[in-house]
CSV table of C-alpha atoms in Angstrom, one decimal:
chain,number,residue,atom,x,y,z
R,1,UNK,CA,-5.1,-79.4,45.7
R,2,UNK,CA,-7.3,-80.1,42.7
R,3,UNK,CA,-11.1,-81.9,42.5
R,4,UNK,CA,-10.9,-85.5,42.1
R,5,UNK,CA,-13.4,-88.0,40.5
R,6,UNK,CA,-13.4,-92.0,40.0
R,7,UNK,CA,-13.8,-94.1,37.0
R,8,UNK,CA,-13.5,-97.7,36.0
R,9,UNK,CA,-10.8,-98.6,34.0
R,10,UNK,CA,-10.9,-102.1,32.3
R,11,UNK,CA,-7.7,-103.5,32.6
R,12,UNK,CA,-7.4,-105.2,29.0
R,13,UNK,CA,-8.6,-102.8,26.7
R,14,UNK,CA,-8.1,-99.6,28.5
R,15,UNK,CA,-12.2,-98.9,28.7
R,16,UNK,CA,-13.2,-96.1,30.5
R,17,UNK,CA,-16.1,-95.8,32.1
R,18,UNK,CA,-17.9,-93.8,35.2
R,19,UNK,CA,-19.6,-96.1,36.5
R,20,UNK,CA,-18.9,-100.1,37.4
R,21,UNK,CA,-19.6,-102.8,35.4
R,22,UNK,CA,-19.6,-106.1,35.7
R,23,UNK,CA,-18.5,-106.9,32.0
R,24,UNK,CA,-16.2,-104.5,29.8
R,25,UNK,CA,-18.6,-103.9,26.8
R,26,UNK,CA,-15.9,-103.3,24.5
R,27,UNK,CA,-13.3,-106.4,25.3
R,28,UNK,CA,-16.4,-108.7,26.9
R,29,UNK,CA,-14.1,-109.2,29.6
R,30,UNK,CA,-16.4,-109.9,32.9
R,31,UNK,CA,-14.1,-108.1,36.5
R,32,UNK,CA,-12.0,-106.2,34.8
R,33,UNK,CA,-13.7,-103.1,35.6
R,34,UNK,CA,-11.0,-101.8,38.3
R,35,UNK,CA,-11.7,-98.1,40.3
R,36,UNK,CA,-9.1,-95.6,40.2
R,37,UNK,CA,-9.5,-92.3,41.8
R,38,UNK,CA,-8.3,-89.4,38.8
R,39,UNK,CA,-6.5,-86.4,41.1
R,40,UNK,CA,-6.5,-82.9,39.2
R,41,UNK,CA,-2.9,-81.6,39.2
R,42,UNK,CA,-1.3,-79.3,37.4
R,43,UNK,CA,1.4,-79.7,34.8
R,44,UNK,CA,3.5,-83.2,35.0
R,45,UNK,CA,7.2,-82.3,36.0
R,46,UNK,CA,9.1,-81.9,33.2
R,47,UNK,CA,12.8,-83.3,33.4
R,48,UNK,CA,15.0,-80.6,33.6
R,49,UNK,CA,19.3,-80.6,33.6
R,50,UNK,CA,20.9,-80.0,36.5
R,51,UNK,CA,21.3,-76.4,36.1
R,52,UNK,CA,17.5,-76.3,36.1
R,53,UNK,CA,16.9,-75.1,32.4
R,54,UNK,CA,14.3,-76.8,30.2
R,55,UNK,CA,15.3,-79.8,28.7
R,56,UNK,CA,12.3,-79.8,25.3
R,57,UNK,CA,13.3,-77.7,22.5
R,58,UNK,CA,10.9,-74.7,22.3
R,59,UNK,CA,11.5,-74.0,18.6
R,60,UNK,CA,11.4,-76.3,15.3
R,61,UNK,CA,14.7,-77.1,14.1
R,62,UNK,CA,15.0,-78.1,10.7
R,63,UNK,CA,15.6,-81.4,9.7
R,64,UNK,CA,18.9,-80.7,7.6
R,65,UNK,CA,20.7,-79.0,10.2
R,66,UNK,CA,20.4,-81.8,12.9
R,67,UNK,CA,23.4,-83.3,12.6
R,68,UNK,CA,23.5,-87.2,12.7
R,69,UNK,CA,27.9,-87.3,12.6
R,70,UNK,CA,28.3,-89.0,16.3
R,71,UNK,CA,24.7,-90.5,15.9
R,72,UNK,CA,25.7,-94.4,16.6
R,73,UNK,CA,24.2,-97.4,17.3
R,74,UNK,CA,26.1,-99.5,20.5
R,75,UNK,CA,27.2,-102.9,20.7
R,76,UNK,CA,25.2,-104.3,22.9
R,77,UNK,CA,28.5,-107.1,24.0
R,78,UNK,CA,25.6,-110.1,23.5
R,79,UNK,CA,26.1,-110.6,19.2
R,80,UNK,CA,22.1,-112.3,19.0
R,81,UNK,CA,20.7,-109.0,21.2
R,82,UNK,CA,22.6,-107.1,18.6
R,83,UNK,CA,21.0,-108.0,15.7
R,84,UNK,CA,17.7,-109.1,17.0
R,85,UNK,CA,18.1,-105.2,17.6
R,86,UNK,CA,18.9,-104.6,14.0
R,87,UNK,CA,23.1,-103.7,14.6
R,88,UNK,CA,22.9,-102.6,18.6
R,89,UNK,CA,21.3,-99.7,20.9
R,90,UNK,CA,20.4,-96.1,19.1
R,91,UNK,CA,21.2,-94.2,22.3
R,92,UNK,CA,17.7,-92.5,23.9
R,93,UNK,CA,15.4,-95.3,22.4
R,94,UNK,CA,13.1,-97.1,24.7
R,95,UNK,CA,12.6,-101.1,24.9
R,96,UNK,CA,10.7,-103.4,26.0
R,97,UNK,CA,10.8,-106.8,26.3
R,98,UNK,CA,8.3,-109.5,27.2
R,99,UNK,CA,7.7,-113.0,28.0
R,100,UNK,CA,6.5,-115.9,30.6
R,101,UNK,CA,7.3,-115.9,33.7
R,102,UNK,CA,10.3,-117.7,34.2
R,103,UNK,CA,11.5,-117.6,30.9
R,104,UNK,CA,14.6,-115.9,31.3
R,105,UNK,CA,13.9,-112.1,30.8
R,106,UNK,CA,15.6,-110.8,34.0
R,107,UNK,CA,18.7,-112.9,33.0
R,108,UNK,CA,18.9,-111.5,30.0
R,109,UNK,CA,19.1,-107.7,31.0
R,110,UNK,CA,21.3,-108.7,33.3
R,111,UNK,CA,23.8,-110.5,31.4
R,112,UNK,CA,23.2,-107.0,29.1
R,113,UNK,CA,24.0,-104.6,32.0
R,114,UNK,CA,27.2,-106.3,33.4
R,115,UNK,CA,28.1,-106.6,29.2
R,116,UNK,CA,27.5,-102.9,28.6
R,117,UNK,CA,28.7,-101.6,32.0
R,118,UNK,CA,32.2,-101.5,31.1
R,119,UNK,CA,31.9,-99.2,28.5
R,120,UNK,CA,29.3,-97.0,30.2
R,121,UNK,CA,27.7,-96.0,33.0
R,122,UNK,CA,24.3,-98.3,34.0
R,123,UNK,CA,21.3,-98.2,36.5
R,124,UNK,CA,19.4,-101.8,37.1
R,125,UNK,CA,16.2,-100.8,39.0
R,126,UNK,CA,14.4,-103.8,40.3
R,127,UNK,CA,11.2,-103.2,41.6
R,128,UNK,CA,11.3,-107.3,42.5
R,129,UNK,CA,14.6,-107.9,44.3
R,130,UNK,CA,16.4,-106.6,46.8
R,131,UNK,CA,20.0,-105.6,46.3
R,132,UNK,CA,22.0,-108.8,47.5
R,133,UNK,CA,19.5,-110.9,45.5
R,134,UNK,CA,20.5,-109.2,41.9
R,135,UNK,CA,23.7,-109.5,42.8
R,136,UNK,CA,23.5,-113.3,43.3
R,137,UNK,CA,22.1,-113.8,40.0
R,138,UNK,CA,25.0,-111.7,38.8
R,139,UNK,CA,27.5,-114.0,40.5
R,140,UNK,CA,25.8,-117.0,39.5
R,141,UNK,CA,25.9,-116.0,35.6
R,142,UNK,CA,29.2,-114.4,35.5
R,143,UNK,CA,32.0,-115.5,38.6
R,144,UNK,CA,33.4,-112.6,39.9
R,145,UNK,CA,35.8,-114.5,41.5
R,146,UNK,CA,37.8,-115.7,39.0
R,147,UNK,CA,40.9,-112.7,38.2
R,148,UNK,CA,40.4,-111.8,35.0
R,149,UNK,CA,36.4,-111.4,35.7
R,150,UNK,CA,35.1,-108.6,38.5
R,151,UNK,CA,32.8,-106.8,39.0
R,152,UNK,CA,32.1,-103.1,35.9
R,153,UNK,CA,32.4,-99.8,38.3
R,154,UNK,CA,30.1,-98.4,36.2
R,155,UNK,CA,27.0,-100.6,37.1
R,156,UNK,CA,24.6,-99.5,40.0
R,157,UNK,CA,21.7,-101.0,41.7
R,158,UNK,CA,18.5,-99.8,43.0
R,159,UNK,CA,16.0,-101.3,44.5
R,160,UNK,CA,13.0,-99.6,44.1
R,161,UNK,CA,9.2,-98.7,43.0
R,162,UNK,CA,8.5,-94.8,43.3
R,163,UNK,CA,9.0,-93.6,39.9
R,164,UNK,CA,9.8,-89.7,41.0
R,165,UNK,CA,12.9,-91.7,43.6
R,166,UNK,CA,13.7,-93.5,40.4
R,167,UNK,CA,14.3,-90.2,38.0
R,168,UNK,CA,16.4,-88.4,40.9
R,169,UNK,CA,18.2,-91.3,41.3
R,170,UNK,CA,18.9,-91.5,37.3
R,171,UNK,CA,19.5,-88.0,37.7
R,172,UNK,CA,22.1,-88.0,40.1
R,173,UNK,CA,24.1,-91.0,38.5
R,174,UNK,CA,23.3,-89.6,35.0
R,175,UNK,CA,23.9,-93.2,33.1
R,176,UNK,CA,23.7,-94.3,29.6
R,177,UNK,CA,21.7,-96.6,30.6
R,178,UNK,CA,18.6,-97.3,32.6
R,179,UNK,CA,17.0,-101.0,32.9
R,180,UNK,CA,13.3,-101.0,34.4
R,181,UNK,CA,12.2,-104.7,36.1
R,182,UNK,CA,9.6,-105.0,35.5
R,183,UNK,CA,7.4,-101.5,34.6
R,184,UNK,CA,3.9,-103.2,36.2
R,185,UNK,CA,6.1,-102.8,39.9
R,186,UNK,CA,6.0,-98.7,39.8
R,187,UNK,CA,4.3,-96.3,40.5
R,188,UNK,CA,3.9,-92.6,41.1
R,189,UNK,CA,2.7,-90.8,44.4
R,190,UNK,CA,0.3,-88.6,43.3
R,191,UNK,CA,-2.4,-91.0,40.9
R,192,UNK,CA,-4.7,-92.9,43.5
R,193,UNK,CA,-3.8,-96.1,41.4
R,194,UNK,CA,-2.0,-99.5,42.3
R,195,UNK,CA,1.4,-100.3,40.5
R,196,UNK,CA,0.1,-101.8,37.5
R,197,UNK,CA,-2.4,-100.7,36.6
R,198,UNK,CA,-3.1,-98.6,33.3
R,199,UNK,CA,-3.1,-95.5,34.8
R,200,UNK,CA,-0.2,-96.0,36.2
R,201,UNK,CA,1.2,-98.4,33.8
R,202,UNK,CA,1.2,-95.1,31.3
R,203,UNK,CA,2.1,-92.7,33.2
R,204,UNK,CA,5.4,-94.1,34.5
R,205,UNK,CA,6.1,-95.7,30.9
R,206,UNK,CA,5.3,-92.1,30.0
R,207,UNK,CA,7.9,-90.6,32.3
R,208,UNK,CA,10.5,-92.8,31.3
R,209,UNK,CA,10.2,-92.1,27.4
R,210,UNK,CA,10.7,-88.4,28.2
R,211,UNK,CA,13.9,-89.1,30.3
R,212,UNK,CA,15.4,-90.9,27.6
R,213,UNK,CA,14.3,-88.4,24.9
R,214,UNK,CA,15.1,-85.5,26.4
R,215,UNK,CA,18.6,-87.0,28.3
R,216,UNK,CA,19.8,-89.4,25.8
R,217,UNK,CA,18.8,-92.4,28.1
R,218,UNK,CA,18.8,-95.7,26.5
R,219,UNK,CA,15.6,-97.6,29.2
R,220,UNK,CA,15.1,-100.8,28.9
R,221,UNK,CA,11.5,-101.9,30.5
R,222,UNK,CA,10.6,-105.3,31.7
R,223,UNK,CA,7.2,-106.1,31.2
R,224,UNK,CA,4.6,-108.9,32.4
R,225,UNK,CA,2.3,-111.1,29.8
R,226,UNK,CA,-1.0,-112.4,30.3
R,227,UNK,CA,-1.7,-115.9,30.2
R,228,UNK,CA,-2.8,-115.0,26.1
R,229,UNK,CA,1.6,-114.3,25.2
R,230,UNK,CA,0.9,-110.9,25.3
R,231,UNK,CA,2.5,-107.5,27.3
R,232,UNK,CA,-0.1,-107.4,30.4
R,233,UNK,CA,-2.4,-104.5,29.6
R,234,UNK,CA,-3.9,-102.7,26.5
R,235,UNK,CA,-1.4,-101.9,23.8
R,236,UNK,CA,-1.0,-98.5,24.6
R,237,UNK,CA,2.3,-99.6,26.7
R,238,UNK,CA,3.6,-101.1,23.1
R,239,UNK,CA,2.6,-97.9,21.2
R,240,UNK,CA,5.0,-95.6,23.6
R,241,UNK,CA,7.5,-97.9,23.5
R,242,UNK,CA,10.2,-97.4,20.9
R,243,UNK,CA,10.8,-101.2,20.5
R,244,UNK,CA,8.9,-104.2,21.4
R,245,UNK,CA,10.8,-107.8,21.9
R,246,UNK,CA,9.6,-110.9,22.9
R,247,UNK,CA,11.7,-113.6,24.8
R,248,UNK,CA,9.5,-117.1,24.0
R,249,UNK,CA,10.1,-120.8,24.4
R,250,UNK,CA,9.0,-123.2,26.7
R,251,UNK,CA,10.8,-123.0,30.4
R,252,UNK,CA,11.4,-126.9,30.5
R,253,UNK,CA,13.7,-127.3,27.7
R,254,UNK,CA,17.0,-125.2,27.2
R,255,UNK,CA,16.3,-123.1,23.8
R,256,UNK,CA,14.8,-119.7,24.2
R,257,UNK,CA,13.7,-117.3,21.0
R,258,UNK,CA,14.2,-113.3,21.8
R,259,UNK,CA,11.9,-112.0,18.7
R,260,UNK,CA,11.7,-108.3,17.1
R,261,UNK,CA,7.8,-107.4,16.8
R,262,UNK,CA,8.2,-103.6,16.6
R,263,UNK,CA,11.2,-101.6,16.3
R,264,UNK,CA,11.4,-97.9,14.7
R,265,UNK,CA,15.0,-98.1,14.1
R,266,UNK,CA,15.5,-101.8,13.0
R,267,UNK,CA,13.8,-104.9,10.8
R,268,UNK,CA,10.9,-106.5,12.5
R,269,UNK,CA,10.3,-110.3,12.9
R,270,UNK,CA,14.4,-110.8,14.0
R,271,UNK,CA,14.9,-113.3,15.6
R,272,UNK,CA,17.7,-114.4,18.4
R,273,UNK,CA,18.1,-117.6,19.2
R,274,UNK,CA,20.0,-118.5,23.5
R,275,UNK,CA,20.1,-121.8,25.2
R,276,UNK,CA,19.6,-121.5,29.0
R,277,UNK,CA,22.5,-122.7,30.8
R,278,UNK,CA,23.4,-122.8,34.3
R,279,UNK,CA,25.2,-119.9,33.9
R,280,UNK,CA,22.4,-117.6,32.1
R,281,UNK,CA,21.6,-117.7,28.3
R,282,UNK,CA,24.1,-118.2,26.0
R,283,UNK,CA,24.3,-117.3,22.5
R,284,UNK,CA,23.5,-119.8,19.4
R,285,UNK,CA,25.7,-118.4,16.4
R,286,UNK,CA,24.1,-121.1,14.6
R,287,UNK,CA,20.3,-122.0,15.0
R,288,UNK,CA,20.3,-124.0,12.1
R,289,UNK,CA,22.5,-126.7,13.7
R,290,UNK,CA,20.6,-127.0,16.9
R,291,UNK,CA,17.5,-127.6,15.6
R,292,UNK,CA,18.5,-130.0,12.6
R,293,UNK,CA,20.2,-131.8,15.6
R,294,UNK,CA,17.9,-134.9,16.4
R,295,UNK,CA,16.6,-135.5,12.7
R,296,UNK,CA,16.3,-138.3,12.7
R,297,UNK,CA,17.2,-139.1,8.6
R,298,UNK,CA,14.8,-141.2,6.3
R,299,UNK,CA,11.3,-141.6,8.6
R,300,UNK,CA,8.5,-140.8,6.8
R,301,UNK,CA,6.9,-137.6,8.3
R,302,UNK,CA,10.0,-135.3,8.0
R,303,UNK,CA,10.3,-132.4,5.7
R,304,UNK,CA,13.1,-129.6,6.0
R,305,UNK,CA,12.2,-125.8,5.3
R,306,UNK,CA,14.0,-122.8,5.1
R,307,UNK,CA,12.4,-120.4,6.9
R,308,UNK,CA,12.9,-116.5,7.0
R,309,UNK,CA,12.7,-114.6,10.5
R,310,UNK,CA,13.0,-111.4,9.8
R,311,UNK,CA,16.5,-111.1,7.1
R,312,UNK,CA,17.6,-114.6,9.0
R,313,UNK,CA,16.8,-118.2,7.0
R,314,UNK,CA,16.6,-120.9,9.5
R,315,UNK,CA,16.4,-124.3,8.7
R,316,UNK,CA,13.5,-126.0,10.6
R,317,UNK,CA,12.0,-129.5,10.5
R,318,UNK,CA,8.6,-130.3,10.6
R,319,UNK,CA,6.9,-133.3,11.1
R,320,UNK,CA,3.6,-134.5,10.4
R,321,UNK,CA,2.2,-137.9,11.5
R,322,UNK,CA,-1.2,-139.3,10.6
R,323,UNK,CA,-3.1,-142.0,12.2
R,324,UNK,CA,-6.4,-143.1,12.3
R,325,UNK,CA,-8.6,-142.0,14.4
R,326,UNK,CA,-11.7,-144.6,16.6
R,327,UNK,CA,-14.1,-141.4,17.1
R,328,UNK,CA,-16.4,-139.4,14.2
R,329,UNK,CA,-14.1,-136.1,13.8
R,330,UNK,CA,-10.7,-136.6,13.1
R,331,UNK,CA,-8.4,-134.2,15.0
R,332,UNK,CA,-5.9,-131.2,13.2
R,333,UNK,CA,-3.5,-130.7,15.7
R,334,UNK,CA,-0.5,-128.1,15.1
R,335,UNK,CA,2.2,-127.0,17.1
R,336,UNK,CA,4.5,-124.3,16.1
R,337,UNK,CA,1.9,-123.2,13.0
R,338,UNK,CA,-1.3,-121.5,13.0
R,339,UNK,CA,-4.5,-124.1,12.7
R,340,UNK,CA,-6.3,-122.4,9.8
R,341,UNK,CA,-3.3,-123.0,7.8
R,342,UNK,CA,-2.9,-126.8,9.1
R,343,UNK,CA,-7.0,-127.2,8.0
R,344,UNK,CA,-6.1,-125.0,4.5
R,345,UNK,CA,-3.1,-127.9,3.3
R,346,UNK,CA,-5.5,-130.8,4.8
R,347,UNK,CA,-8.9,-129.7,2.3
R,348,UNK,CA,-6.2,-128.9,-0.4
R,349,UNK,CA,-4.7,-132.7,0.2
R,350,UNK,CA,-7.3,-134.2,0.1
R,351,UNK,CA,-9.4,-132.8,-3.6
R,352,UNK,CA,-6.0,-131.8,-5.5
R,353,UNK,CA,-4.0,-135.2,-4.7
R,354,UNK,CA,-6.9,-137.8,-3.4
R,355,UNK,CA,-5.2,-138.6,-0.2
R,356,UNK,CA,-8.9,-139.4,1.6
R,357,UNK,CA,-7.6,-137.5,5.6
R,358,UNK,CA,-11.5,-137.4,6.7
R,359,UNK,CA,-10.6,-140.8,8.1
R,360,UNK,CA,-7.5,-139.4,9.9
R,361,UNK,CA,-6.1,-137.7,12.8
R,362,UNK,CA,-3.4,-135.1,12.0
R,363,UNK,CA,-0.6,-133.5,13.7
R,364,UNK,CA,2.4,-131.3,12.8
R,365,UNK,CA,5.1,-130.3,14.6
R,366,UNK,CA,7.3,-127.4,14.6
R,367,UNK,CA,10.5,-129.1,16.8
R,368,UNK,CA,12.8,-127.2,18.1
R,369,UNK,CA,9.9,-124.7,19.7
R,370,UNK,CA,9.5,-122.1,16.5
R,371,UNK,CA,6.8,-120.9,15.4
R,372,UNK,CA,6.2,-120.4,11.6
R,373,UNK,CA,3.9,-118.2,10.5
R,374,UNK,CA,4.8,-117.6,6.4
R,375,UNK,CA,3.1,-119.0,3.9
R,376,UNK,CA,6.5,-120.6,3.0
R,377,UNK,CA,5.9,-123.4,5.0
R,378,UNK,CA,3.3,-124.6,3.1
R,379,UNK,CA,5.1,-127.2,1.2
R,380,UNK,CA,7.2,-128.8,3.5
R,381,UNK,CA,4.0,-129.4,6.0
R,382,UNK,CA,2.1,-131.2,3.4
R,383,UNK,CA,5.0,-133.5,2.1
R,384,UNK,CA,5.1,-134.5,5.9
R,385,UNK,CA,1.3,-134.9,6.2
R,386,UNK,CA,1.5,-137.2,2.8
R,387,UNK,CA,5.1,-138.7,3.8
R,388,UNK,CA,3.9,-140.1,6.5
R,389,UNK,CA,0.2,-141.2,5.1
R,390,UNK,CA,2.2,-143.3,2.4
R,391,UNK,CA,4.6,-144.1,5.2
R,392,UNK,CA,7.2,-142.9,2.2
R,393,UNK,CA,9.8,-141.2,4.0
R,394,UNK,CA,11.1,-137.4,2.1
R,395,UNK,CA,14.8,-137.5,0.5
R,396,UNK,CA,17.2,-136.5,3.0
R,397,UNK,CA,19.4,-133.8,1.2
R,398,UNK,CA,16.0,-131.9,0.3
R,399,UNK,CA,14.4,-128.8,1.3
R,400,UNK,CA,11.1,-127.9,-0.1
R,401,UNK,CA,10.3,-124.1,0.0
R,402,UNK,CA,6.6,-122.8,-1.6
R,403,UNK,CA,2.7,-121.0,-0.7
R,404,UNK,CA,0.7,-123.9,-1.3
R,405,UNK,CA,-2.7,-122.2,-3.1
R,406,UNK,CA,-6.3,-124.0,-3.0
R,407,UNK,CA,-5.7,-124.8,-6.6
R,408,UNK,CA,-3.2,-126.9,-5.8
R,409,UNK,CA,-0.5,-124.9,-7.3
R,410,UNK,CA,2.7,-123.5,-5.8
R,411,UNK,CA,3.2,-120.2,-5.6
R,412,UNK,CA,6.5,-118.6,-5.0
R,413,UNK,CA,8.3,-117.1,-2.2
R,414,UNK,CA,10.8,-113.7,-1.3
R,415,UNK,CA,14.4,-114.4,-0.7
R,416,UNK,CA,15.0,-117.7,-2.2
R,417,UNK,CA,18.5,-117.3,-3.0
R,418,UNK,CA,19.1,-116.2,1.0
R,419,UNK,CA,17.4,-119.4,1.8
R,420,UNK,CA,19.1,-121.6,0.1
R,421,UNK,CA,22.7,-120.6,0.1
R,422,UNK,CA,21.6,-121.4,4.1
R,423,UNK,CA,20.7,-124.7,3.2
R,424,UNK,CA,24.0,-125.8,0.9
R,425,UNK,CA,26.2,-124.9,4.2
R,426,UNK,CA,25.0,-127.6,5.6
R,427,UNK,CA,25.3,-129.9,3.3
R,428,UNK,CA,21.9,-130.1,1.5
R,429,UNK,CA,22.0,-130.3,-2.4
R,430,UNK,CA,18.7,-130.5,-3.5
R,431,UNK,CA,15.7,-128.2,-3.5
R,432,UNK,CA,12.2,-128.1,-4.1
R,433,UNK,CA,10.7,-124.6,-4.7
R,434,UNK,CA,8.0,-123.1,-7.2
R,435,UNK,CA,8.3,-122.5,-11.4
R,436,UNK,CA,8.1,-119.0,-11.2
R,437,UNK,CA,11.1,-118.1,-9.2
R,438,UNK,CA,13.9,-119.1,-11.7
R,439,UNK,CA,14.1,-116.2,-13.8
R,440,UNK,CA,14.6,-113.5,-11.0
R,441,UNK,CA,17.0,-115.3,-8.6
R,442,UNK,CA,20.3,-116.4,-8.2
R,443,UNK,CA,21.1,-120.7,-6.3
R,444,UNK,CA,24.0,-122.3,-5.0
R,445,UNK,CA,26.4,-123.5,-7.9
R,446,UNK,CA,26.2,-127.2,-6.8
R,447,UNK,CA,22.9,-127.8,-5.5
R,448,UNK,CA,20.0,-129.2,-7.9
R,449,UNK,CA,17.1,-126.9,-7.6
R,450,UNK,CA,14.0,-128.9,-9.3
R,451,UNK,CA,11.2,-126.4,-9.4
R,452,UNK,CA,7.1,-127.6,-9.4
R,453,UNK,CA,4.4,-126.0,-11.1
R,454,UNK,CA,1.6,-128.3,-9.0
R,455,UNK,CA,1.6,-130.1,-5.6
R,456,UNK,CA,1.3,-133.0,-7.4
R,457,UNK,CA,4.2,-132.8,-8.6
R,458,UNK,CA,6.8,-131.4,-6.1
R,459,UNK,CA,5.4,-134.6,-3.2
R,460,UNK,CA,6.3,-137.1,-6.4
R,461,UNK,CA,9.8,-135.4,-6.9
R,462,UNK,CA,10.4,-135.7,-3.6
R,463,UNK,CA,9.3,-139.5,-2.0
R,464,UNK,CA,11.3,-142.3,-1.8
R,465,UNK,CA,9.8,-145.6,-1.9
R,466,UNK,CA,8.0,-146.8,1.4
R,467,UNK,CA,9.6,-148.5,4.2
R,468,UNK,CA,8.4,-152.4,4.7
R,469,UNK,CA,6.9,-152.3,7.7
R,470,UNK,CA,8.5,-154.5,10.0
């Protein structure tokens, strides 16, 4: 038995200190330093094959000698998830899915397990539910009592929190896919710390990554998130895995957005859209139609933007509302966009258009719960605000795309052709875009493309006559 010593680890940033501190010097968190007893151990066990041979390569390999003919992505059976992963699952990859409690992480992975178990062996490990509870959820998702639907024979369930036992059972079954629900519930017995601590999460994730790379097993991990919406603990877990997905949405609404924030084998910021119903998550193949389904035509303060989520163009309604404030400091309340972006846009509207907002509360909402971070939505946000102030609706058949500069100019954005093609599919016949894009882009036939050099020019083009107050 080796020597042991005590250290204190911050559960937010991972800082290690030999003595207890009430406040972490790195992240400033109070009460986040947790005691951990570290035992000097021999070199960690190396995962071996059934014959007992080492699976680690002992010599360097020439890159041109590696055979890639049999390396193909695996379809998940869920089109939206396959798209977010960049076209399918890469064998031997480690995929982390995070999200708020009750948002549908376990439901999504259980549905995925049922689908891929029809073509390969899946081991679903839960540290939070029993086998009977998991089967109860599976029966709700898919009615196995029907003659054409049955439980896949290659879907195995395991209720376990000890990492060594999980690795032993994995080597016995030798599945193609391993699902851990969740990484914060499993632990290594040789570490003298509780499950979910930084050392436990780091070491358990490291063992699972070693398993994935050496045996070619795809590992799915479910991760808890903090109140700020980040994966619990420091970002060490996100650095270990190959892909990080976030399942977003309001628990009181049916839409769920699966967003890729890290992907070593595909595009980042890709988004898949699902709808939560009684039997689980259902794919939404055309999210633009869903986001615009309840739109009120010719309503002041409503503008349409085509935003790019990864490689996917999505039409979204942006609503703006202004109201005279009874207080000295007017409010700026954004939902779905960055508040600093809203400050910038309102300042440009005031200085370049002469629209006084100093006595107006300004509210901006991205309908459907989508969060937009790209500057291509600037023009539609500004148009929605001005439309509300003047009580003049925006043309119903028009989309607005462009970034706003501090001088009031409209700057170019990427992938304009793809955006306009998506707008044309949904019946929009007019688009306002930056002037500089005409030289390099090809646009859909039959669509009127209006080039605007400035915010003033764009607003004058799209506003309709004022609505009479009743």
